[in-house]
Amino acid sequence: MDLAPVSIVLCLLAVCVCADKAKTCAEVRQFYSGKGFTLNGVPHSEISGEHLRVCPQGYTCCTSAMEETLSNLSRREFEGLVREAGRSIQASLNAQYRSFDTYFLELLNGSERWLEEAFVKALGTVYGPNAGVFRDLYSDLRRYYRGAALNLEEALDEFWARLLERLLKASDPAAASLISDDFLECASKQTETLRPFGEAPRELKGRLVRVFITARTFVQGLNMAGEVVRKVSQVPLTPECNRAIMKLVYCPHCRGLGMVKPCANYCKNVMKGCLANQADLDTEWQNLVDTMLQVASSFGTEPSMDIILHSIPVRISEAVLHMQENRELYTSKVLQACGDRGEDGTQSSVPEEPKKKESTVTPLEYKPSSTAAVRLEVQVSDVSSKLKEMQLYWIQLPSALCNSKAASGSSNDDKCWNGMAKARYLPEIMGDGLANQINNPEVDIDITKPDRTIRQQIMQLKIMSNRLKNALEGNDVDFQDTSDDISGSGSGMCSEQHCGQGKTPVFGPKQGQAKLDAYGPENKKVKGSGRQIQPCISLILLLLISLLLRR
């Protein structure tokens, strides 16, 4: 039997099959140079991929150097996406801080301007020499709001003590210099019993302390939330996540599938694995937002914040008026309690029954405008809506990052990249948080070693939530920061050689034999598959056998 024709046919088939394997790498070369990398060492046609450490091994257009370069690129790009997402939340929080801060200070400044304008007429000659007392009060209020280590109740008590001293001296200016410090100190101690200013100081303190505690804690909460987002957005990837994101984003290019998007569920599993620690912020983050919404709502509760701030001059005018109307009785009781008010035991020239002053204080009345009420309502509504928008930020982040990367098809889509081939993605989607990643098929995660930086930020959220809850009760409580005492190995932090100087996550799945076996059947249909080299070898062997038989 003449086997020559058969040999020729087998040779032609072998050449055709092998020639088909030598696919051009033109698209990959164009893509690679488009990323700004040199084409030195980039193959012109596919090569065997046994050297690949992240991407599936098989015919490929990527060398080891290219794989490492693209892995670093995927890390930088994804870290940039995470930081950018964080910056958008920070920008929103900063905008709400500036808006509320401007509004609150406008209310406070307006209250002070009204006091100065009204008291020039209401107090007459008494106001000018004592204007500094009122300015110091508003200065203390601003300092407290800005976060100064100031006890607001003590500052208000100090204001009334200074005002009492000034009014006692103003009742008879000629004898003012003869009043001893001991007498003034004794008179000040009698205020709780004798109440020279009536109920006005107590009413003002109760409302003013409450609104300033909530306002100060609220802006601190906005600032702290932004700082948490900033720090968490800079937490670097683990090496396992770096591999997973590389496999998700750039391994399709190495397999000649650059135009194929990752399967949606595949991308979500990678993201949920790489952002598992971040998702653990969700509970305390939502708790913080809920509490801040309660605080924001309290600003409009009657009496509203704007009415309380504008009531400062009203309460002071009521207090001074009460003092004037009861001056003789008060002076008599103070003299009985404190004795002679002259210095060094000398008798003061001030008579025991002070003269009534010709002018009395004109009581003030604040009439809130409908415009002010509407503005407060808009302020509260705006900040509340923005806080609600970011309430689910940490558990929505994986899906948000996948929206621009993954295929938009259904879970049954078989024309997307599943980490191994252009085929359907079969594994189910993992839950949120570190504990739910124990069976994540794409990212190897040690769920017993949470990221230390993120655990510290969770503690900061707890501390701030507790401060806000106390603020709602009118309590200004500073909790000790115990975040540095949190246990944890910090294994979530990737080493410098893997993460470089950047601090952000990337796309990609883990590589393992189980994963390779799971998608074995689909690989037969994919160009560049490791199994597609076998037909060429078989035909060559048949050719050699036929030649030997012919001989």
Coordinates of C-alpha atoms in Angstrom, one line a residue, residues 7-550:
S7 CA 1.5 11.2 4.5
I8 CA 1.1 14.3 2.4
V9 CA -2.4 14.9 3.7
L10 CA -1.3 14.4 7.2
C11 CA 1.6 16.9 6.7
L12 CA -0.7 19.4 5.2
L13 CA -3.1 19.1 8.2
A14 CA -0.3 19.4 10.7
V15 CA 1.0 22.5 9.0
C16 CA -2.5 24.0 8.9
V17 CA -3.2 23.2 12.5
C18 CA 0.2 24.4 13.7
A19 CA 0.0 27.5 11.6
D20 CA -3.4 28.3 13.1
K21 CA -1.7 28.2 16.5
A22 CA 0.8 30.9 15.6
K23 CA -1.8 33.6 16.0
T24 CA -0.6 37.2 15.6
C25 CA -0.2 39.4 18.7
A26 CA -0.9 42.6 16.8
E27 CA -3.9 43.5 19.1
V28 CA -2.0 42.9 22.2
R29 CA 1.0 44.9 21.0
Q30 CA -1.3 47.8 20.2
F31 CA -3.0 47.6 23.6
Y32 CA 0.4 47.3 25.4
S33 CA 2.0 50.3 23.7
G34 CA -1.3 52.2 24.2
K35 CA -0.7 51.9 28.0
G36 CA 2.7 53.6 27.5
F37 CA 4.9 50.5 27.6
T38 CA 7.8 49.7 25.2
L39 CA 7.3 46.9 22.7
N40 CA 10.7 45.5 23.4
G41 CA 10.3 41.8 24.1
V42 CA 6.6 41.7 23.2
P43 CA 6.1 38.7 20.9
H44 CA 4.7 39.1 17.4
S45 CA 2.8 35.9 17.5
E46 CA 1.6 33.6 20.3
I47 CA 4.0 31.7 22.5
S48 CA 3.6 28.8 24.9
G49 CA 2.5 30.1 28.3
E50 CA 4.0 27.8 30.8
H51 CA 5.9 30.8 32.3
L52 CA 2.7 32.6 33.4
R53 CA 2.2 32.8 37.2
V54 CA -1.2 34.6 37.4
C55 CA -2.9 34.2 34.0
P56 CA -4.1 30.7 32.8
Q57 CA -1.3 28.9 31.1
G58 CA -1.6 28.2 27.4
Y59 CA -0.9 30.0 24.2
T60 CA -0.4 33.6 25.0
C61 CA 1.0 37.0 23.8
C62 CA 2.3 37.9 27.3
T63 CA 5.8 37.2 28.6
S64 CA 6.6 37.0 32.3
A65 CA 7.8 40.6 32.2
M66 CA 4.6 41.7 30.6
E67 CA 2.5 39.9 33.1
E68 CA 4.3 41.6 36.0
T69 CA 4.0 45.0 34.3
L70 CA 0.3 44.6 33.8
S71 CA -0.1 43.3 37.3
N72 CA 1.4 46.5 38.7
L73 CA -0.7 48.5 36.3
S74 CA -3.9 46.8 37.4
R75 CA -3.0 47.5 41.1
R76 CA -2.4 51.2 40.5
E77 CA -5.5 51.7 38.4
F78 CA -7.7 50.0 40.9
E79 CA -6.2 51.8 43.8
G80 CA -7.0 55.0 41.9
L81 CA -10.6 53.9 41.5
V82 CA -11.0 53.2 45.2
R83 CA -9.4 56.5 46.1
E84 CA -11.6 58.4 43.6
A85 CA -14.7 56.7 45.0
G86 CA -13.5 57.8 48.5
R87 CA -12.8 61.3 47.4
S88 CA -16.4 61.7 46.1
I89 CA -17.7 60.8 49.6
Q90 CA -15.2 63.1 51.3
A91 CA -16.2 65.9 49.0
S92 CA -19.9 65.4 49.9
L93 CA -19.1 65.3 53.6
N94 CA -16.9 68.5 53.3
A95 CA -19.6 70.3 51.4
Q96 CA -22.1 69.4 54.1
Y97 CA -19.7 70.6 56.8
R98 CA -19.1 73.9 55.0
S99 CA -22.8 74.5 54.5
F100 CA -23.8 73.8 58.1
D101 CA -20.8 75.6 59.5
T102 CA -21.6 78.7 57.5
Y103 CA -25.2 78.6 58.5
F104 CA -24.5 78.1 62.2
L105 CA -22.0 80.9 62.4
E106 CA -24.3 83.2 60.5
L107 CA -26.9 82.6 63.2
L108 CA -24.4 83.2 66.0
N109 CA -23.0 86.3 64.4
G110 CA -26.5 87.6 63.7
S111 CA -27.4 87.1 67.4
E112 CA -24.4 89.1 68.5
R113 CA -25.1 91.9 66.0
W114 CA -28.6 92.2 67.3
L115 CA -27.5 92.2 70.9
E116 CA -25.1 95.1 70.2
E117 CA -27.6 97.1 68.3
A118 CA -30.4 96.5 70.8
F119 CA -28.4 96.9 74.0
V120 CA -27.1 100.3 73.1
K121 CA -30.7 101.5 73.5
A122 CA -31.9 98.9 76.1
L123 CA -29.0 99.4 78.6
G124 CA -28.2 103.0 77.8
T125 CA -24.9 104.1 79.5
V126 CA -24.5 100.8 81.2
Y127 CA -23.7 98.9 77.9
G128 CA -20.7 100.8 76.6
P129 CA -18.3 100.2 79.6
N130 CA -19.5 96.6 79.8
A131 CA -19.7 95.7 76.1
G132 CA -16.5 93.5 76.5
V133 CA -18.4 91.1 78.8
F134 CA -21.0 90.3 76.1
R135 CA -18.3 90.1 73.3
D136 CA -16.3 87.6 75.5
L137 CA -19.5 85.5 75.9
Y138 CA -19.9 85.2 72.1
S139 CA -16.1 84.6 71.7
D140 CA -16.3 81.7 74.2
L141 CA -19.3 80.3 72.3
R142 CA -17.4 80.3 69.0
R143 CA -14.3 78.8 70.6
Y144 CA -16.4 76.0 72.1
Y145 CA -18.1 75.3 68.8
R146 CA -14.7 75.2 67.1
G147 CA -13.6 72.4 69.4
A148 CA -11.7 74.3 72.2
A149 CA -11.2 72.5 75.5
L150 CA -13.8 74.7 77.2
N151 CA -16.5 73.8 79.7
L152 CA -19.5 75.6 78.3
E153 CA -21.5 75.6 81.5
E154 CA -18.6 77.0 83.4
A155 CA -18.1 79.7 80.7
L156 CA -21.8 80.7 81.1
D157 CA -21.5 80.8 84.9
E158 CA -18.4 83.0 84.5
F159 CA -20.3 85.4 82.2
W160 CA -23.2 85.9 84.7
A161 CA -20.7 86.4 87.5
R162 CA -18.8 89.1 85.6
L163 CA -22.1 90.7 84.6
L164 CA -23.2 90.7 88.2
E165 CA -20.0 92.3 89.3
R166 CA -20.3 95.0 86.6
L167 CA -23.9 95.8 87.5
L168 CA -23.1 96.0 91.2
K169 CA -20.4 98.5 90.5
A170 CA -22.6 100.4 88.0
S171 CA -25.4 100.8 90.6
D172 CA -23.2 103.5 92.2
P173 CA -20.2 104.3 90.1
A174 CA -18.8 106.7 92.7
A175 CA -18.4 103.8 95.2
A176 CA -17.4 101.2 92.6
S177 CA -13.7 101.4 93.5
L178 CA -14.4 100.8 97.2
I179 CA -16.1 97.5 96.7
S180 CA -13.7 94.7 97.8
D181 CA -12.9 91.6 95.9
D182 CA -14.0 89.5 98.9
F183 CA -17.4 91.1 98.9
L184 CA -17.8 90.5 95.1
E185 CA -16.8 86.9 95.6
C186 CA -19.3 86.4 98.4
A187 CA -22.0 88.1 96.3
S188 CA -21.3 85.8 93.4
K189 CA -21.6 82.7 95.7
Q190 CA -25.1 83.9 96.7
T191 CA -26.4 83.9 93.1
E192 CA -27.7 80.3 93.3
T193 CA -29.8 81.2 96.4
L194 CA -30.7 84.8 95.7
R195 CA -31.0 84.5 91.9
P196 CA -30.3 88.2 91.1
F197 CA -31.1 87.5 87.4
G198 CA -34.2 85.5 88.0
E199 CA -34.8 82.3 85.9
A200 CA -33.2 83.7 82.7
P201 CA -29.7 82.2 83.3
R202 CA -31.0 78.7 84.0
E203 CA -33.3 78.8 81.0
L204 CA -30.6 80.1 78.7
K205 CA -28.0 77.5 79.9
G206 CA -30.4 74.6 79.4
R207 CA -31.2 75.4 75.8
L208 CA -27.9 76.9 74.8
V209 CA -25.6 74.2 76.1
R210 CA -27.8 71.6 74.4
V211 CA -27.7 73.2 70.9
F212 CA -24.0 73.9 71.1
I213 CA -23.1 70.4 72.1
T214 CA -25.2 68.9 69.3
A215 CA -23.9 71.4 66.7
R216 CA -20.2 70.9 67.7
T217 CA -20.5 67.1 67.8
F218 CA -22.4 67.2 64.5
V219 CA -19.6 69.0 62.6
Q220 CA -17.0 66.8 64.3
G221 CA -18.9 63.8 63.1
L222 CA -18.9 65.1 59.5
N223 CA -15.1 65.7 59.7
M224 CA -14.4 62.3 61.4
A225 CA -16.5 60.4 58.8
G226 CA -14.5 62.0 56.0
E227 CA -11.2 61.1 57.7
V228 CA -12.4 57.5 58.0
V229 CA -13.1 57.3 54.3
R230 CA -9.7 58.8 53.5
K231 CA -7.7 56.4 55.6
V232 CA -9.7 53.3 54.6
S233 CA -9.5 54.2 50.9
Q234 CA -5.7 54.1 51.2
V235 CA -5.5 50.6 52.7
P236 CA -3.2 48.6 50.3
L237 CA -4.0 45.4 48.6
T238 CA -2.9 42.0 49.8
P239 CA -0.8 40.1 47.3
E240 CA -3.7 37.6 46.8
C241 CA -6.0 40.5 45.8
N242 CA -3.3 41.9 43.5
R243 CA -3.3 38.5 41.7
A244 CA -7.1 38.3 41.6
I245 CA -7.5 41.8 40.1
M246 CA -4.7 41.2 37.5
K247 CA -6.5 38.0 36.4
L248 CA -9.8 39.9 36.2
V249 CA -8.6 42.9 34.3
Y250 CA -5.6 42.1 32.1
C251 CA -5.4 38.3 31.7
P252 CA -8.1 38.3 29.0
H253 CA -5.7 40.4 26.9
C254 CA -2.9 37.9 27.3
R255 CA -5.4 35.2 26.1
G256 CA -6.4 37.2 23.0
L257 CA -9.8 38.1 24.6
G258 CA -9.1 41.8 25.2
M259 CA -12.6 42.8 24.0
V260 CA -14.4 40.4 26.3
K261 CA -15.6 41.9 29.6
P262 CA -15.4 40.0 32.9
C263 CA -18.6 38.2 34.0
A264 CA -20.6 40.4 36.4
N265 CA -20.7 37.8 39.2
Y266 CA -17.1 37.0 38.7
C267 CA -16.2 40.7 39.2
K268 CA -18.4 41.0 42.2
N269 CA -16.7 38.0 43.9
V270 CA -13.3 39.5 43.3
M271 CA -14.4 42.9 44.6
K272 CA -16.2 41.4 47.7
G273 CA -13.0 39.5 48.5
C274 CA -10.6 42.4 48.0
L275 CA -12.9 44.8 49.8
A276 CA -14.1 42.4 52.6
N277 CA -12.4 44.4 55.4
Q278 CA -13.9 47.6 54.1
A279 CA -17.3 46.1 54.1
D280 CA -17.0 45.4 57.8
L281 CA -17.3 49.1 58.3
D282 CA -20.9 48.9 57.2
T283 CA -22.6 48.3 60.6
E284 CA -20.9 51.1 62.5
W285 CA -21.0 53.4 59.4
Q286 CA -24.8 53.0 59.2
N287 CA -25.1 53.5 62.9
L288 CA -23.1 56.7 62.7
V289 CA -25.3 58.0 59.8
D290 CA -28.5 57.1 61.6
T291 CA -27.3 59.0 64.7
M292 CA -26.3 62.0 62.7
L293 CA -29.7 62.0 61.0
Q294 CA -31.3 62.2 64.5
V295 CA -29.0 65.0 65.5
A296 CA -29.8 66.9 62.3
S297 CA -33.5 66.4 62.9
S298 CA -33.1 67.8 66.5
F299 CA -32.0 71.2 65.1
G300 CA -35.5 71.9 63.9
T301 CA -37.3 70.6 67.0
E302 CA -39.1 73.5 68.9
P303 CA -37.5 75.6 70.1
S304 CA -35.4 75.4 66.9
M305 CA -31.7 76.1 66.7
D306 CA -32.2 79.6 65.1
I307 CA -34.6 80.6 67.8
I308 CA -32.3 79.5 70.6
L309 CA -29.3 81.4 69.3
H310 CA -31.4 84.6 68.7
S311 CA -32.8 84.2 72.2
I312 CA -29.4 85.0 73.8
P313 CA -30.0 88.8 73.8
V314 CA -33.6 88.2 74.9
R315 CA -32.6 86.2 78.0
I316 CA -29.8 88.6 78.9
S317 CA -32.2 91.6 78.7
E318 CA -34.7 89.7 80.9
A319 CA -32.0 89.0 83.4
V320 CA -30.7 92.6 83.6
L321 CA -34.3 93.8 83.8
H322 CA -35.0 91.5 86.7
M323 CA -31.9 92.6 88.5
Q324 CA -32.9 96.3 88.1
E325 CA -36.4 95.7 89.3
N326 CA -35.3 93.8 92.4
R327 CA -32.0 95.6 93.0
E328 CA -32.9 97.1 96.4
L329 CA -34.1 93.7 97.8
Y330 CA -31.2 91.9 96.4
T331 CA -28.6 94.4 97.7
S332 CA -30.1 94.2 101.1
K333 CA -29.9 90.4 101.2
V334 CA -26.3 90.4 99.9
L335 CA -25.3 92.9 102.6
Q336 CA -26.9 90.7 105.2
A337 CA -25.0 87.6 103.9
C338 CA -21.7 89.2 103.0
G339 CA -21.4 92.1 105.4
D340 CA -19.6 95.3 104.7
R341 CA -18.5 95.7 101.1
G342 CA -15.7 98.2 101.6
E343 CA -12.0 97.3 101.3
D344 CA -9.8 96.5 104.3
G345 CA -12.8 96.5 106.6
T346 CA -13.5 100.2 106.0
Q347 CA -17.1 101.2 105.7
S348 CA -18.2 101.8 102.2
S349 CA -19.8 105.1 101.3
V350 CA -22.4 103.3 99.4
P351 CA -25.7 103.5 101.2
E352 CA -27.5 100.3 102.2
E353 CA -30.5 101.2 100.0
P354 CA -29.1 102.0 96.6
K355 CA -30.7 104.7 94.6
K356 CA -32.9 103.7 91.7
K357 CA -31.5 104.5 88.3
E358 CA -33.5 106.8 86.2
S359 CA -33.4 104.5 83.1
T360 CA -34.4 100.9 83.1
V361 CA -33.8 98.1 80.6
T362 CA -36.1 97.7 77.7
P363 CA -37.1 94.0 77.4
L364 CA -36.3 92.5 74.0
E365 CA -38.5 90.1 72.0
Y366 CA -37.4 87.9 69.1
K367 CA -40.0 87.3 66.4
P368 CA -38.7 84.5 64.1
S369 CA -39.4 85.1 60.5
S370 CA -40.9 82.6 58.1
T371 CA -37.8 82.9 56.0
A372 CA -35.6 81.8 58.8
A373 CA -37.7 78.8 59.5
V374 CA -37.7 77.8 55.8
R375 CA -33.9 78.2 55.6
L376 CA -33.4 75.9 58.6
E377 CA -35.7 73.3 57.1
V378 CA -33.8 73.4 53.9
Q379 CA -30.5 73.1 55.7
V380 CA -31.7 70.0 57.7
S381 CA -33.3 68.4 54.7
D382 CA -30.2 68.9 52.5
V383 CA -27.7 67.4 54.9
S384 CA -30.1 64.6 55.8
S385 CA -30.5 63.6 52.1
K386 CA -26.8 63.6 51.5
L387 CA -26.2 61.4 54.5
K388 CA -28.8 58.9 53.4
E389 CA -27.2 58.7 50.0
M390 CA -23.9 57.5 51.5
Q391 CA -25.3 55.2 54.2
L392 CA -24.7 52.0 52.2
Y393 CA -21.4 53.2 50.7
W394 CA -19.2 50.4 52.0
I395 CA -21.3 47.4 50.9
Q396 CA -22.2 49.1 47.5
L397 CA -18.6 49.8 46.7
P398 CA -17.8 46.4 45.1
S399 CA -20.8 46.6 42.7
A400 CA -20.0 50.3 41.9
L401 CA -16.5 49.4 40.9
C402 CA -17.7 46.5 38.8
N403 CA -20.2 48.6 36.8
S404 CA -17.5 50.0 34.5
K405 CA -15.5 46.8 34.3
A406 CA -17.9 43.9 34.1
A407 CA -20.2 42.7 31.4
S408 CA -23.8 43.8 31.8
G409 CA -25.3 40.5 30.9
S410 CA -27.3 38.1 33.1
S411 CA -25.7 35.4 35.3
N412 CA -26.2 33.0 32.4
D413 CA -24.1 35.0 30.0
D414 CA -21.6 32.7 28.3
K415 CA -19.8 35.4 26.4
C416 CA -17.9 37.0 29.2
W417 CA -14.5 36.3 30.8
N418 CA -14.8 34.0 33.8
G419 CA -11.2 34.0 34.8
M420 CA -10.2 31.1 32.6
A421 CA -12.1 31.4 29.3
K422 CA -14.9 33.1 27.5
A423 CA -17.7 31.2 29.2
R424 CA -20.4 31.3 31.8
Y425 CA -19.4 32.0 35.4
L426 CA -20.9 29.3 37.7
P427 CA -20.0 30.1 41.3
E428 CA -22.5 31.9 43.5
I429 CA -21.9 35.5 44.7
M430 CA -20.3 35.8 48.2
G431 CA -21.8 37.8 51.0
D432 CA -20.4 41.1 52.3
G433 CA -17.7 41.3 54.9
L434 CA -14.6 39.3 55.9
A435 CA -16.5 36.4 57.6
N436 CA -18.4 35.6 54.3
Q437 CA -15.2 35.2 52.2
I438 CA -14.2 31.8 53.6
N439 CA -15.3 30.1 50.4
N440 CA -14.6 32.9 48.0
P441 CA -13.4 31.1 44.8
E442 CA -11.5 34.0 43.5
V443 CA -9.5 35.4 46.4
D444 CA -7.6 33.6 49.2
I445 CA -8.4 35.4 52.4
D446 CA -7.5 34.6 56.0
I447 CA -10.7 35.6 57.8
T448 CA -9.0 35.3 61.2
K449 CA -6.7 38.2 60.4
P450 CA -8.7 41.4 59.9
D451 CA -6.9 44.5 58.7
R452 CA -5.7 46.6 61.6
T453 CA -6.1 50.0 60.1
I454 CA -9.8 49.3 59.2
R455 CA -10.5 47.9 62.7
Q456 CA -9.1 51.1 64.2
Q457 CA -11.5 53.1 62.0
I458 CA -14.4 50.9 63.1
M459 CA -13.6 51.9 66.6
Q460 CA -13.5 55.6 65.7
L461 CA -17.0 55.2 64.2
K462 CA -18.2 53.6 67.5
I463 CA -16.7 56.4 69.5
M464 CA -18.2 59.1 67.4
S465 CA -21.7 57.5 67.4
N466 CA -21.6 57.4 71.2
R467 CA -20.6 61.0 71.4
L468 CA -23.5 61.9 69.1
K469 CA -26.0 59.9 71.2
N470 CA -24.8 61.7 74.3
A471 CA -25.0 65.0 72.5
L472 CA -28.7 64.3 71.9
E473 CA -29.1 64.0 75.7
G474 CA -27.2 67.3 76.2
N475 CA -24.1 65.6 77.5
D476 CA -20.7 66.6 76.2
V477 CA -18.6 63.4 76.7
D478 CA -15.2 62.7 75.3
F479 CA -14.5 59.0 75.0
Q480 CA -11.0 57.7 75.3
D481 CA -9.6 56.6 71.9
T482 CA -8.7 52.9 72.4
S483 CA -8.2 52.2 68.7
D484 CA -4.4 51.7 69.1
D485 CA -5.1 48.8 71.5
I486 CA -7.1 46.8 69.1
S487 CA -5.5 43.4 68.5
G488 CA -4.7 42.2 65.0
S489 CA -1.7 41.1 63.1
G490 CA -2.3 43.6 60.3
S491 CA -2.0 40.8 57.7
G492 CA -4.3 42.7 55.5
M493 CA -1.5 45.1 54.7
C494 CA 0.5 44.0 51.7
S495 CA 4.2 44.2 51.7
E496 CA 6.0 47.1 50.1
Q497 CA 7.5 45.0 47.3
H498 CA 4.0 44.0 46.2
C499 CA 2.2 47.2 46.8
G500 CA 4.9 49.8 46.0
Q501 CA 4.1 53.3 47.2
G502 CA 0.4 53.4 46.2
K503 CA -2.3 52.4 48.6
T504 CA -5.3 51.0 46.7
P505 CA -7.0 47.7 45.5
V506 CA -7.2 46.0 42.0
F507 CA -9.3 43.6 40.0
G508 CA -8.5 39.8 39.7
P509 CA -9.2 36.2 40.9
K510 CA -7.0 33.7 42.7
Q511 CA -5.3 30.9 40.7
G512 CA -5.5 27.3 41.7
Q513 CA -5.8 23.8 40.3
A514 CA -9.4 23.5 41.5
K515 CA -10.3 26.6 39.5
L516 CA -8.5 25.3 36.4
D517 CA -10.4 22.0 36.6
A518 CA -13.7 23.7 37.1
Y519 CA -13.6 25.3 33.7
G520 CA -11.7 22.6 31.8
P521 CA -14.4 21.8 29.2
E522 CA -14.8 25.4 28.2
N523 CA -11.1 25.7 27.5
K524 CA -11.3 23.5 24.4
K525 CA -13.2 26.3 22.6
V526 CA -10.8 29.1 23.6
K527 CA -7.9 30.3 21.5
G528 CA -4.6 29.9 23.2
S529 CA -5.7 27.0 25.4
G530 CA -3.0 24.7 26.7
R531 CA -4.8 21.7 25.2
Q532 CA -4.9 23.1 21.7
I533 CA -1.2 22.2 21.1
Q534 CA -2.0 18.5 21.3
P535 CA -3.5 18.1 17.7
C536 CA -0.3 19.4 16.1
I537 CA 1.9 16.9 18.1
S538 CA -0.4 14.0 17.2
L539 CA -0.3 14.8 13.5
I540 CA 3.5 15.0 13.5
L541 CA 3.7 11.6 15.2
L542 CA 1.4 10.0 12.6
L543 CA 3.5 11.5 9.9
L544 CA 6.7 9.9 11.3
I545 CA 4.9 6.5 11.7
S546 CA 3.7 6.6 8.1
L547 CA 7.2 7.3 6.8
L548 CA 8.6 4.4 8.8
L549 CA 5.9 2.0 7.4
R550 CA 6.7 3.2 3.9

